[in-house]
């Protein structure tokens, strides 16, 4: 041990140490005396920096000891330490010379008994419930018949075989399995990663996203099921957009994932039963529904047919519907000849009145115009008359041939009906033509009045005349020797009183022929 000491100063018999030397000596003494220890205490302050190490305090009612869990050990822990948890820590006592303190380097840490685990579970459960993760309103409805089911479980256990067997018996579906560890330190991160991985799949992709998830594990102790009590698993299940069924443990086992899942199944087999209906029962229900639908349609058709027959009995016979129209047609046919005669008489009187009001000069001009038109048409009459006579002769010969081949009485009745129909159509066409010509003449007359300068003067305008010519600019007005302004009611000479224009007495204008 003399290597640790400086040489004594003359006159003094106590050795001198450097700070590093004395710290190293104390470290060797403590580590040699307490090489491997187990400490029971309550977890105090917990710190988890980015380095991945965990720093904490272990305390009882009188003392506190610092502890550190290195990153490699922290990743293998089955239970992460939380403040207030009573634990049993296993490790070695050492010193930290940089701060002149001693601490325990923890190699393993476990809850101190079942009570500590349950207390930590209740604390975690209360925190998640306060966030609303257990709210029933958040739970999604399971699809009635999912196309693809995703299962998160161990691929080597009996759980997956039970699920597949039950699905095959009830209603075979496509199953995607995400293998995970169902206990131990790797359980919680792998289960959370599997749930988020299924949700990250693309619907309808090469590996389509499931319509339903089942997280399953067989029974076990609370330590074996502890991975499903981790907060990371509960939050992943709560964030899942795919409906999720939890089937962890047996019916009496309860974990945090059961509270946040959309449905808790007591066993993995029950989860498969909740996932799909029974195919045979569904086929039976479809058959019954089809039979009921057929019966309903048949009954509806029978009732409609009976009602149609009842309504048909209340309707009149078709032949009676035409009795009234036939009688009205006979009455109108009897009145038609007298009405035609009266119409012709009225038109003849009207024509006589109109002809009496015609001026001779206008009549002479119209007659001369008609003579000129007829003179122009005269050369065309003879050829047209010849063609018409030839056509009529041919038609007469064809009619004679037909008359010789059938009874004259029957053809005479048909001709009479044709003649009556042509007479009616000719009268209607004549009336329509007269109305059209009358309407056109009235329209042209209104257009003439509108476009004439008299109507413009009546609206307040005036025409300037210079030397009996219309003046349209100032140069023409300056060159004129006499200026007159024409208004609607007469002309006014500049420098004189307005004089009314005396219109010569006009003969009565010809009235409308229609």
mmCIF file with all atom_site columns, C-alpha atoms in Angstrom, residues 284-472:
data_model
loop_
_atom_site.group_PDB
_atom_site.id
_atom_site.type_symbol
_atom_site.label_atom_id
_atom_site.label_alt_id
_atom_site.label_comp_id
_atom_site.label_asym_id
_atom_site.label_entity_id
_atom_site.label_seq_id
_atom_site.pdbx_PDB_ins_code
_atom_site.Cartn_x
_atom_site.Cartn_y
_atom_site.Cartn_z
_atom_site.occupancy
_atom_site.B_iso_or_equiv
_atom_site.pdbx_formal_charge
_atom_site.auth_seq_id
_atom_site.auth_comp_id
_atom_site.auth_asym_id
_atom_site.auth_atom_id
_atom_site.pdbx_PDB_model_num
ATOM 1   C CA . UNK A 1 284 ? -80.330  -20.277 -43.353  1.00 0.00 ? 284 UNK A CA 1
ATOM 2   C CA . UNK A 1 285 ? -81.303  -16.702 -42.548  1.00 0.00 ? 285 UNK A CA 1
ATOM 3   C CA . UNK A 1 286 ? -80.824  -15.669 -46.184  1.00 0.00 ? 286 UNK A CA 1
ATOM 4   C CA . UNK A 1 287 ? -83.006  -18.577 -47.308  1.00 0.00 ? 287 UNK A CA 1
ATOM 5   C CA . UNK A 1 288 ? -85.738  -17.622 -44.851  1.00 0.00 ? 288 UNK A CA 1
ATOM 6   C CA . UNK A 1 289 ? -85.548  -13.989 -45.932  1.00 0.00 ? 289 UNK A CA 1
ATOM 7   C CA . UNK A 1 290 ? -85.779  -15.024 -49.583  1.00 0.00 ? 290 UNK A CA 1
ATOM 8   C CA . UNK A 1 291 ? -88.839  -17.161 -48.842  1.00 0.00 ? 291 UNK A CA 1
ATOM 9   C CA . UNK A 1 292 ? -90.497  -14.323 -46.927  1.00 0.00 ? 292 UNK A CA 1
ATOM 10  C CA . UNK A 1 293 ? -89.718  -11.941 -49.791  1.00 0.00 ? 293 UNK A CA 1
ATOM 11  C CA . UNK A 1 294 ? -91.286  -14.317 -52.315  1.00 0.00 ? 294 UNK A CA 1
ATOM 12  C CA . UNK A 1 295 ? -94.382  -14.731 -50.173  1.00 0.00 ? 295 UNK A CA 1
ATOM 13  C CA . UNK A 1 296 ? -94.664  -10.983 -49.729  1.00 0.00 ? 296 UNK A CA 1
ATOM 14  C CA . UNK A 1 297 ? -94.371  -10.357 -53.489  1.00 0.00 ? 297 UNK A CA 1
ATOM 15  C CA . UNK A 1 298 ? -96.929  -13.059 -54.269  1.00 0.00 ? 298 UNK A CA 1
ATOM 16  C CA . UNK A 1 299 ? -99.367  -11.641 -51.724  1.00 0.00 ? 299 UNK A CA 1
ATOM 17  C CA . UNK A 1 300 ? -98.850  -8.127  -53.053  1.00 0.00 ? 300 UNK A CA 1
ATOM 18  C CA . UNK A 1 301 ? -99.533  -9.277  -56.623  1.00 0.00 ? 301 UNK A CA 1
ATOM 19  C CA . UNK A 1 302 ? -102.643 -11.157 -55.526  1.00 0.00 ? 302 UNK A CA 1
ATOM 20  C CA . UNK A 1 303 ? -104.009 -8.116  -53.689  1.00 0.00 ? 303 UNK A CA 1
ATOM 21  C CA . UNK A 1 304 ? -103.229 -5.837  -56.637  1.00 0.00 ? 304 UNK A CA 1
ATOM 22  C CA . UNK A 1 305 ? -104.932 -8.227  -59.056  1.00 0.00 ? 305 UNK A CA 1
ATOM 23  C CA . UNK A 1 306 ? -108.026 -8.423  -56.864  1.00 0.00 ? 306 UNK A CA 1
ATOM 24  C CA . UNK A 1 307 ? -108.195 -4.629  -56.570  1.00 0.00 ? 307 UNK A CA 1
ATOM 25  C CA . UNK A 1 308 ? -107.796 -4.305  -60.341  1.00 0.00 ? 308 UNK A CA 1
ATOM 26  C CA . UNK A 1 309 ? -110.703 -6.689  -60.877  1.00 0.00 ? 309 UNK A CA 1
ATOM 27  C CA . UNK A 1 310 ? -112.822 -4.737  -58.375  1.00 0.00 ? 310 UNK A CA 1
ATOM 28  C CA . UNK A 1 311 ? -112.088 -1.456  -60.137  1.00 0.00 ? 311 UNK A CA 1
ATOM 29  C CA . UNK A 1 312 ? -112.739 -3.010  -63.546  1.00 0.00 ? 312 UNK A CA 1
ATOM 30  C CA . UNK A 1 313 ? -116.234 -4.007  -62.455  1.00 0.00 ? 313 UNK A CA 1
ATOM 31  C CA . UNK A 1 314 ? -117.004 -0.386  -61.554  1.00 0.00 ? 314 UNK A CA 1
ATOM 32  C CA . UNK A 1 315 ? -115.916 0.948   -64.968  1.00 0.00 ? 315 UNK A CA 1
ATOM 33  C CA . UNK A 1 316 ? -118.538 1.404   -67.770  1.00 0.00 ? 316 UNK A CA 1
ATOM 34  C CA . UNK A 1 317 ? -118.458 -0.720  -70.901  1.00 0.00 ? 317 UNK A CA 1
ATOM 35  C CA . UNK A 1 318 ? -116.273 0.690   -73.711  1.00 0.00 ? 318 UNK A CA 1
ATOM 36  C CA . UNK A 1 319 ? -119.124 0.807   -76.242  1.00 0.00 ? 319 UNK A CA 1
ATOM 37  C CA . UNK A 1 320 ? -121.240 2.980   -73.913  1.00 0.00 ? 320 UNK A CA 1
ATOM 38  C CA . UNK A 1 321 ? -118.485 5.594   -73.702  1.00 0.00 ? 321 UNK A CA 1
ATOM 39  C CA . UNK A 1 322 ? -119.016 6.527   -77.375  1.00 0.00 ? 322 UNK A CA 1
ATOM 40  C CA . UNK A 1 323 ? -122.788 6.936   -77.221  1.00 0.00 ? 323 UNK A CA 1
ATOM 41  C CA . UNK A 1 324 ? -122.672 10.559  -76.058  1.00 0.00 ? 324 UNK A CA 1
ATOM 42  C CA . UNK A 1 325 ? -119.990 11.694  -78.539  1.00 0.00 ? 325 UNK A CA 1
ATOM 43  C CA . UNK A 1 326 ? -121.885 9.973   -81.380  1.00 0.00 ? 326 UNK A CA 1
ATOM 44  C CA . UNK A 1 327 ? -125.087 11.819  -80.501  1.00 0.00 ? 327 UNK A CA 1
ATOM 45  C CA . UNK A 1 328 ? -123.297 15.182  -80.273  1.00 0.00 ? 328 UNK A CA 1
ATOM 46  C CA . UNK A 1 329 ? -121.668 14.496  -83.655  1.00 0.00 ? 329 UNK A CA 1
ATOM 47  C CA . UNK A 1 330 ? -125.090 13.840  -85.234  1.00 0.00 ? 330 UNK A CA 1
ATOM 48  C CA . UNK A 1 331 ? -126.509 17.077  -83.786  1.00 0.00 ? 331 UNK A CA 1
ATOM 49  C CA . UNK A 1 332 ? -123.575 19.135  -85.043  1.00 0.00 ? 332 UNK A CA 1
ATOM 50  C CA . UNK A 1 333 ? -123.766 17.475  -88.459  1.00 0.00 ? 333 UNK A CA 1
ATOM 51  C CA . UNK A 1 334 ? -127.442 18.499  -88.752  1.00 0.00 ? 334 UNK A CA 1
ATOM 52  C CA . UNK A 1 335 ? -126.632 22.111  -87.829  1.00 0.00 ? 335 UNK A CA 1
ATOM 53  C CA . UNK A 1 336 ? -123.599 22.397  -90.113  1.00 0.00 ? 336 UNK A CA 1
ATOM 54  C CA . UNK A 1 337 ? -125.361 23.120  -93.476  1.00 0.00 ? 337 UNK A CA 1
ATOM 55  C CA . UNK A 1 338 ? -127.473 25.947  -92.024  1.00 0.00 ? 338 UNK A CA 1
ATOM 56  C CA . UNK A 1 339 ? -124.398 27.405  -90.333  1.00 0.00 ? 339 UNK A CA 1
ATOM 57  C CA . UNK A 1 340 ? -122.458 27.332  -93.611  1.00 0.00 ? 340 UNK A CA 1
ATOM 58  C CA . UNK A 1 341 ? -125.312 29.121  -95.425  1.00 0.00 ? 341 UNK A CA 1
ATOM 59  C CA . UNK A 1 342 ? -125.492 31.829  -92.749  1.00 0.00 ? 342 UNK A CA 1
ATOM 60  C CA . UNK A 1 343 ? -121.714 32.252  -92.847  1.00 0.00 ? 343 UNK A CA 1
ATOM 61  C CA . UNK A 1 344 ? -121.763 32.736  -96.613  1.00 0.00 ? 344 UNK A CA 1
ATOM 62  C CA . UNK A 1 345 ? -124.616 35.257  -96.346  1.00 0.00 ? 345 UNK A CA 1
ATOM 63  C CA . UNK A 1 346 ? -122.785 37.250  -93.674  1.00 0.00 ? 346 UNK A CA 1
ATOM 64  C CA . UNK A 1 347 ? -119.609 37.311  -95.737  1.00 0.00 ? 347 UNK A CA 1
ATOM 65  C CA . UNK A 1 348 ? -121.585 38.368  -98.836  1.00 0.00 ? 348 UNK A CA 1
ATOM 66  C CA . UNK A 1 349 ? -123.139 41.325  -96.959  1.00 0.00 ? 349 UNK A CA 1
ATOM 67  C CA . UNK A 1 350 ? -119.734 42.298  -95.558  1.00 0.00 ? 350 UNK A CA 1
ATOM 68  C CA . UNK A 1 351 ? -118.223 42.141  -99.021  1.00 0.00 ? 351 UNK A CA 1
ATOM 69  C CA . UNK A 1 352 ? -121.033 44.323  -100.395 1.00 0.00 ? 352 UNK A CA 1
ATOM 70  C CA . UNK A 1 353 ? -120.437 46.946  -97.697  1.00 0.00 ? 353 UNK A CA 1
ATOM 71  C CA . UNK A 1 354 ? -116.746 46.986  -98.404  1.00 0.00 ? 354 UNK A CA 1
ATOM 72  C CA . UNK A 1 355 ? -117.248 47.176  -102.153 1.00 0.00 ? 355 UNK A CA 1
ATOM 73  C CA . UNK A 1 356 ? -119.564 50.193  -101.733 1.00 0.00 ? 356 UNK A CA 1
ATOM 74  C CA . UNK A 1 357 ? -116.848 52.102  -99.872  1.00 0.00 ? 357 UNK A CA 1
ATOM 75  C CA . UNK A 1 358 ? -114.190 51.522  -102.551 1.00 0.00 ? 358 UNK A CA 1
ATOM 76  C CA . UNK A 1 359 ? -113.111 54.600  -104.525 1.00 0.00 ? 359 UNK A CA 1
ATOM 77  C CA . UNK A 1 360 ? -113.543 54.362  -108.305 1.00 0.00 ? 360 UNK A CA 1
ATOM 78  C CA . UNK A 1 361 ? -109.988 55.547  -108.959 1.00 0.00 ? 361 UNK A CA 1
ATOM 79  C CA . UNK A 1 362 ? -108.521 52.864  -106.748 1.00 0.00 ? 362 UNK A CA 1
ATOM 80  C CA . UNK A 1 363 ? -110.845 50.283  -108.269 1.00 0.00 ? 363 UNK A CA 1
ATOM 81  C CA . UNK A 1 364 ? -109.773 51.336  -111.778 1.00 0.00 ? 364 UNK A CA 1
ATOM 82  C CA . UNK A 1 365 ? -106.099 51.098  -110.831 1.00 0.00 ? 365 UNK A CA 1
ATOM 83  C CA . UNK A 1 366 ? -106.617 47.685  -109.236 1.00 0.00 ? 366 UNK A CA 1
ATOM 84  C CA . UNK A 1 367 ? -108.587 46.508  -112.269 1.00 0.00 ? 367 UNK A CA 1
ATOM 85  C CA . UNK A 1 368 ? -105.860 47.730  -114.609 1.00 0.00 ? 368 UNK A CA 1
ATOM 86  C CA . UNK A 1 369 ? -103.216 45.957  -112.551 1.00 0.00 ? 369 UNK A CA 1
ATOM 87  C CA . UNK A 1 370 ? -105.234 42.742  -112.622 1.00 0.00 ? 370 UNK A CA 1
ATOM 88  C CA . UNK A 1 371 ? -105.699 43.084  -116.429 1.00 0.00 ? 371 UNK A CA 1
ATOM 89  C CA . UNK A 1 372 ? -101.950 43.441  -116.858 1.00 0.00 ? 372 UNK A CA 1
ATOM 90  C CA . UNK A 1 373 ? -101.353 40.418  -114.630 1.00 0.00 ? 373 UNK A CA 1
ATOM 91  C CA . UNK A 1 374 ? -103.934 38.343  -116.492 1.00 0.00 ? 374 UNK A CA 1
ATOM 92  C CA . UNK A 1 375 ? -102.459 39.442  -119.817 1.00 0.00 ? 375 UNK A CA 1
ATOM 93  C CA . UNK A 1 376 ? -99.081  38.214  -118.646 1.00 0.00 ? 376 UNK A CA 1
ATOM 94  C CA . UNK A 1 377 ? -100.581 34.910  -117.535 1.00 0.00 ? 377 UNK A CA 1
ATOM 95  C CA . UNK A 1 378 ? -102.708 34.395  -120.679 1.00 0.00 ? 378 UNK A CA 1
ATOM 96  C CA . UNK A 1 379 ? -99.963  32.742  -122.785 1.00 0.00 ? 379 UNK A CA 1
ATOM 97  C CA . UNK A 1 380 ? -99.461  30.192  -120.010 1.00 0.00 ? 380 UNK A CA 1
ATOM 98  C CA . UNK A 1 381 ? -103.149 29.267  -119.689 1.00 0.00 ? 381 UNK A CA 1
ATOM 99  C CA . UNK A 1 382 ? -103.496 27.213  -122.864 1.00 0.00 ? 382 UNK A CA 1
ATOM 100 C CA . UNK A 1 383 ? -100.561 24.813  -122.151 1.00 0.00 ? 383 UNK A CA 1
ATOM 101 C CA . UNK A 1 384 ? -101.615 24.493  -118.512 1.00 0.00 ? 384 UNK A CA 1
ATOM 102 C CA . UNK A 1 385 ? -105.228 23.860  -119.552 1.00 0.00 ? 385 UNK A CA 1
ATOM 103 C CA . UNK A 1 386 ? -104.093 21.243  -122.025 1.00 0.00 ? 386 UNK A CA 1
ATOM 104 C CA . UNK A 1 387 ? -101.998 19.484  -119.386 1.00 0.00 ? 387 UNK A CA 1
ATOM 105 C CA . UNK A 1 388 ? -104.836 19.686  -116.854 1.00 0.00 ? 388 UNK A CA 1
ATOM 106 C CA . UNK A 1 389 ? -107.315 18.298  -119.384 1.00 0.00 ? 389 UNK A CA 1
ATOM 107 C CA . UNK A 1 390 ? -104.976 15.458  -120.215 1.00 0.00 ? 390 UNK A CA 1
ATOM 108 C CA . UNK A 1 391 ? -104.426 14.680  -116.507 1.00 0.00 ? 391 UNK A CA 1
ATOM 109 C CA . UNK A 1 392 ? -108.157 14.775  -115.843 1.00 0.00 ? 392 UNK A CA 1
ATOM 110 C CA . UNK A 1 393 ? -108.842 12.537  -118.838 1.00 0.00 ? 393 UNK A CA 1
ATOM 111 C CA . UNK A 1 394 ? -106.306 10.017  -117.527 1.00 0.00 ? 394 UNK A CA 1
ATOM 112 C CA . UNK A 1 395 ? -107.785 10.221  -114.044 1.00 0.00 ? 395 UNK A CA 1
ATOM 113 C CA . UNK A 1 396 ? -111.286 9.821   -115.480 1.00 0.00 ? 396 UNK A CA 1
ATOM 114 C CA . UNK A 1 397 ? -110.211 6.751   -117.421 1.00 0.00 ? 397 UNK A CA 1
ATOM 115 C CA . UNK A 1 398 ? -108.626 5.273   -114.265 1.00 0.00 ? 398 UNK A CA 1
ATOM 116 C CA . UNK A 1 399 ? -111.795 5.984   -112.299 1.00 0.00 ? 399 UNK A CA 1
ATOM 117 C CA . UNK A 1 400 ? -113.892 4.410   -115.040 1.00 0.00 ? 400 UNK A CA 1
ATOM 118 C CA . UNK A 1 401 ? -111.779 1.281   -114.861 1.00 0.00 ? 401 UNK A CA 1
ATOM 119 C CA . UNK A 1 402 ? -112.242 1.108   -111.096 1.00 0.00 ? 402 UNK A CA 1
ATOM 120 C CA . UNK A 1 403 ? -115.985 1.803   -111.402 1.00 0.00 ? 403 UNK A CA 1
ATOM 121 C CA . UNK A 1 404 ? -116.360 -1.051  -113.796 1.00 0.00 ? 404 UNK A CA 1
ATOM 122 C CA . UNK A 1 405 ? -114.748 -3.414  -111.299 1.00 0.00 ? 405 UNK A CA 1
ATOM 123 C CA . UNK A 1 406 ? -116.966 -2.632  -108.280 1.00 0.00 ? 406 UNK A CA 1
ATOM 124 C CA . UNK A 1 407 ? -120.578 -1.672  -107.513 1.00 0.00 ? 407 UNK A CA 1
ATOM 125 C CA . UNK A 1 408 ? -121.516 1.935   -108.317 1.00 0.00 ? 408 UNK A CA 1
ATOM 126 C CA . UNK A 1 409 ? -123.540 2.403   -105.156 1.00 0.00 ? 409 UNK A CA 1
ATOM 127 C CA . UNK A 1 410 ? -120.619 1.652   -102.851 1.00 0.00 ? 410 UNK A CA 1
ATOM 128 C CA . UNK A 1 411 ? -118.290 3.954   -104.813 1.00 0.00 ? 411 UNK A CA 1
ATOM 129 C CA . UNK A 1 412 ? -120.903 6.713   -104.829 1.00 0.00 ? 412 UNK A CA 1
ATOM 130 C CA . UNK A 1 413 ? -121.134 6.644   -101.034 1.00 0.00 ? 413 UNK A CA 1
ATOM 131 C CA . UNK A 1 414 ? -117.361 6.830   -100.733 1.00 0.00 ? 414 UNK A CA 1
ATOM 132 C CA . UNK A 1 415 ? -117.253 9.755   -103.180 1.00 0.00 ? 415 UNK A CA 1
ATOM 133 C CA . UNK A 1 416 ? -119.929 11.592  -101.208 1.00 0.00 ? 416 UNK A CA 1
ATOM 134 C CA . UNK A 1 417 ? -117.952 11.187  -98.006  1.00 0.00 ? 417 UNK A CA 1
ATOM 135 C CA . UNK A 1 418 ? -114.786 12.335  -99.753  1.00 0.00 ? 418 UNK A CA 1
ATOM 136 C CA . UNK A 1 419 ? -116.640 15.346  -101.195 1.00 0.00 ? 419 UNK A CA 1
ATOM 137 C CA . UNK A 1 420 ? -118.011 16.290  -97.758  1.00 0.00 ? 420 UNK A CA 1
ATOM 138 C CA . UNK A 1 421 ? -114.547 16.009  -96.233  1.00 0.00 ? 421 UNK A CA 1
ATOM 139 C CA . UNK A 1 422 ? -113.000 18.127  -98.991  1.00 0.00 ? 422 UNK A CA 1
ATOM 140 C CA . UNK A 1 423 ? -115.746 20.744  -98.581  1.00 0.00 ? 423 UNK A CA 1
ATOM 141 C CA . UNK A 1 424 ? -115.073 20.968  -94.864  1.00 0.00 ? 424 UNK A CA 1
ATOM 142 C CA . UNK A 1 425 ? -111.307 21.223  -95.359  1.00 0.00 ? 425 UNK A CA 1
ATOM 143 C CA . UNK A 1 426 ? -111.725 23.849  -98.096  1.00 0.00 ? 426 UNK A CA 1
ATOM 144 C CA . UNK A 1 427 ? -113.913 26.018  -95.850  1.00 0.00 ? 427 UNK A CA 1
ATOM 145 C CA . UNK A 1 428 ? -111.451 25.770  -92.973  1.00 0.00 ? 428 UNK A CA 1
ATOM 146 C CA . UNK A 1 429 ? -108.493 26.534  -95.235  1.00 0.00 ? 429 UNK A CA 1
ATOM 147 C CA . UNK A 1 430 ? -110.320 29.560  -96.711  1.00 0.00 ? 430 UNK A CA 1
ATOM 148 C CA . UNK A 1 431 ? -111.084 30.922  -93.245  1.00 0.00 ? 431 UNK A CA 1
ATOM 149 C CA . UNK A 1 432 ? -107.492 30.458  -92.110  1.00 0.00 ? 432 UNK A CA 1
ATOM 150 C CA . UNK A 1 433 ? -106.122 32.091  -95.251  1.00 0.00 ? 433 UNK A CA 1
ATOM 151 C CA . UNK A 1 434 ? -108.432 35.117  -94.865  1.00 0.00 ? 434 UNK A CA 1
ATOM 152 C CA . UNK A 1 435 ? -107.409 35.518  -91.221  1.00 0.00 ? 435 UNK A CA 1
ATOM 153 C CA . UNK A 1 436 ? -103.706 35.291  -92.100  1.00 0.00 ? 436 UNK A CA 1
ATOM 154 C CA . UNK A 1 437 ? -103.982 37.900  -94.881  1.00 0.00 ? 437 UNK A CA 1
ATOM 155 C CA . UNK A 1 438 ? -105.993 40.216  -92.663  1.00 0.00 ? 438 UNK A CA 1
ATOM 156 C CA . UNK A 1 439 ? -103.461 39.930  -89.828  1.00 0.00 ? 439 UNK A CA 1
ATOM 157 C CA . UNK A 1 440 ? -100.586 40.571  -92.242  1.00 0.00 ? 440 UNK A CA 1
ATOM 158 C CA . UNK A 1 441 ? -102.258 43.661  -93.744  1.00 0.00 ? 441 UNK A CA 1
ATOM 159 C CA . UNK A 1 442 ? -102.967 45.103  -90.312  1.00 0.00 ? 442 UNK A CA 1
ATOM 160 C CA . UNK A 1 443 ? -99.366  44.549  -89.292  1.00 0.00 ? 443 UNK A CA 1
ATOM 161 C CA . UNK A 1 444 ? -98.023  46.203  -92.440  1.00 0.00 ? 444 UNK A CA 1
ATOM 162 C CA . UNK A 1 445 ? -100.331 49.165  -91.895  1.00 0.00 ? 445 UNK A CA 1
ATOM 163 C CA . UNK A 1 446 ? -99.100  49.604  -88.321  1.00 0.00 ? 446 UNK A CA 1
ATOM 164 C CA . UNK A 1 447 ? -95.496  49.359  -89.566  1.00 0.00 ? 447 UNK A CA 1
ATOM 165 C CA . UNK A 1 448 ? -96.195  52.025  -92.216  1.00 0.00 ? 448 UNK A CA 1
ATOM 166 C CA . UNK A 1 449 ? -97.632  54.359  -89.608  1.00 0.00 ? 449 UNK A CA 1
ATOM 167 C CA . UNK A 1 450 ? -94.674  53.785  -87.325  1.00 0.00 ? 450 UNK A CA 1
ATOM 168 C CA . UNK A 1 451 ? -92.029  54.341  -89.998  1.00 0.00 ? 451 UNK A CA 1
ATOM 169 C CA . UNK A 1 452 ? -93.737  57.412  -91.548  1.00 0.00 ? 452 UNK A CA 1
ATOM 170 C CA . UNK A 1 453 ? -92.521  60.930  -90.730  1.00 0.00 ? 453 UNK A CA 1
ATOM 171 C CA . UNK A 1 454 ? -95.971  61.937  -89.398  1.00 0.00 ? 454 UNK A CA 1
ATOM 172 C CA . UNK A 1 455 ? -95.544  59.719  -86.381  1.00 0.00 ? 455 UNK A CA 1
ATOM 173 C CA . UNK A 1 456 ? -92.078  61.223  -85.813  1.00 0.00 ? 456 UNK A CA 1
ATOM 174 C CA . UNK A 1 457 ? -93.480  64.775  -85.957  1.00 0.00 ? 457 UNK A CA 1
ATOM 175 C CA . UNK A 1 458 ? -96.222  63.817  -83.486  1.00 0.00 ? 458 UNK A CA 1
ATOM 176 C CA . UNK A 1 459 ? -93.510  62.875  -80.960  1.00 0.00 ? 459 UNK A CA 1
ATOM 177 C CA . UNK A 1 460 ? -92.176  66.504  -80.931  1.00 0.00 ? 460 UNK A CA 1
ATOM 178 C CA . UNK A 1 461 ? -89.746  66.557  -83.850  1.00 0.00 ? 461 UNK A CA 1
ATOM 179 C CA . UNK A 1 462 ? -89.826  69.089  -86.760  1.00 0.00 ? 462 UNK A CA 1
ATOM 180 C CA . UNK A 1 463 ? -88.646  69.312  -90.413  1.00 0.00 ? 463 UNK A CA 1
ATOM 181 C CA . UNK A 1 464 ? -86.818  72.396  -91.691  1.00 0.00 ? 464 UNK A CA 1
ATOM 182 C CA . UNK A 1 465 ? -87.625  73.438  -95.317  1.00 0.00 ? 465 UNK A CA 1
ATOM 183 C CA . UNK A 1 466 ? -85.577  75.925  -97.269  1.00 0.00 ? 466 UNK A CA 1
ATOM 184 C CA . UNK A 1 467 ? -86.913  77.043  -100.674 1.00 0.00 ? 467 UNK A CA 1
ATOM 185 C CA . UNK A 1 468 ? -89.326  74.056  -100.550 1.00 0.00 ? 468 UNK A CA 1
ATOM 186 C CA . UNK A 1 469 ? -86.444  71.641  -99.920  1.00 0.00 ? 469 UNK A CA 1
ATOM 187 C CA . UNK A 1 470 ? -85.559  69.768  -96.765  1.00 0.00 ? 470 UNK A CA 1
ATOM 188 C CA . UNK A 1 471 ? -82.607  71.439  -94.993  1.00 0.00 ? 471 UNK A CA 1
ATOM 189 C CA . UNK A 1 472 ? -80.207  68.982  -93.353  1.00 0.00 ? 472 UNK A CA 1
#
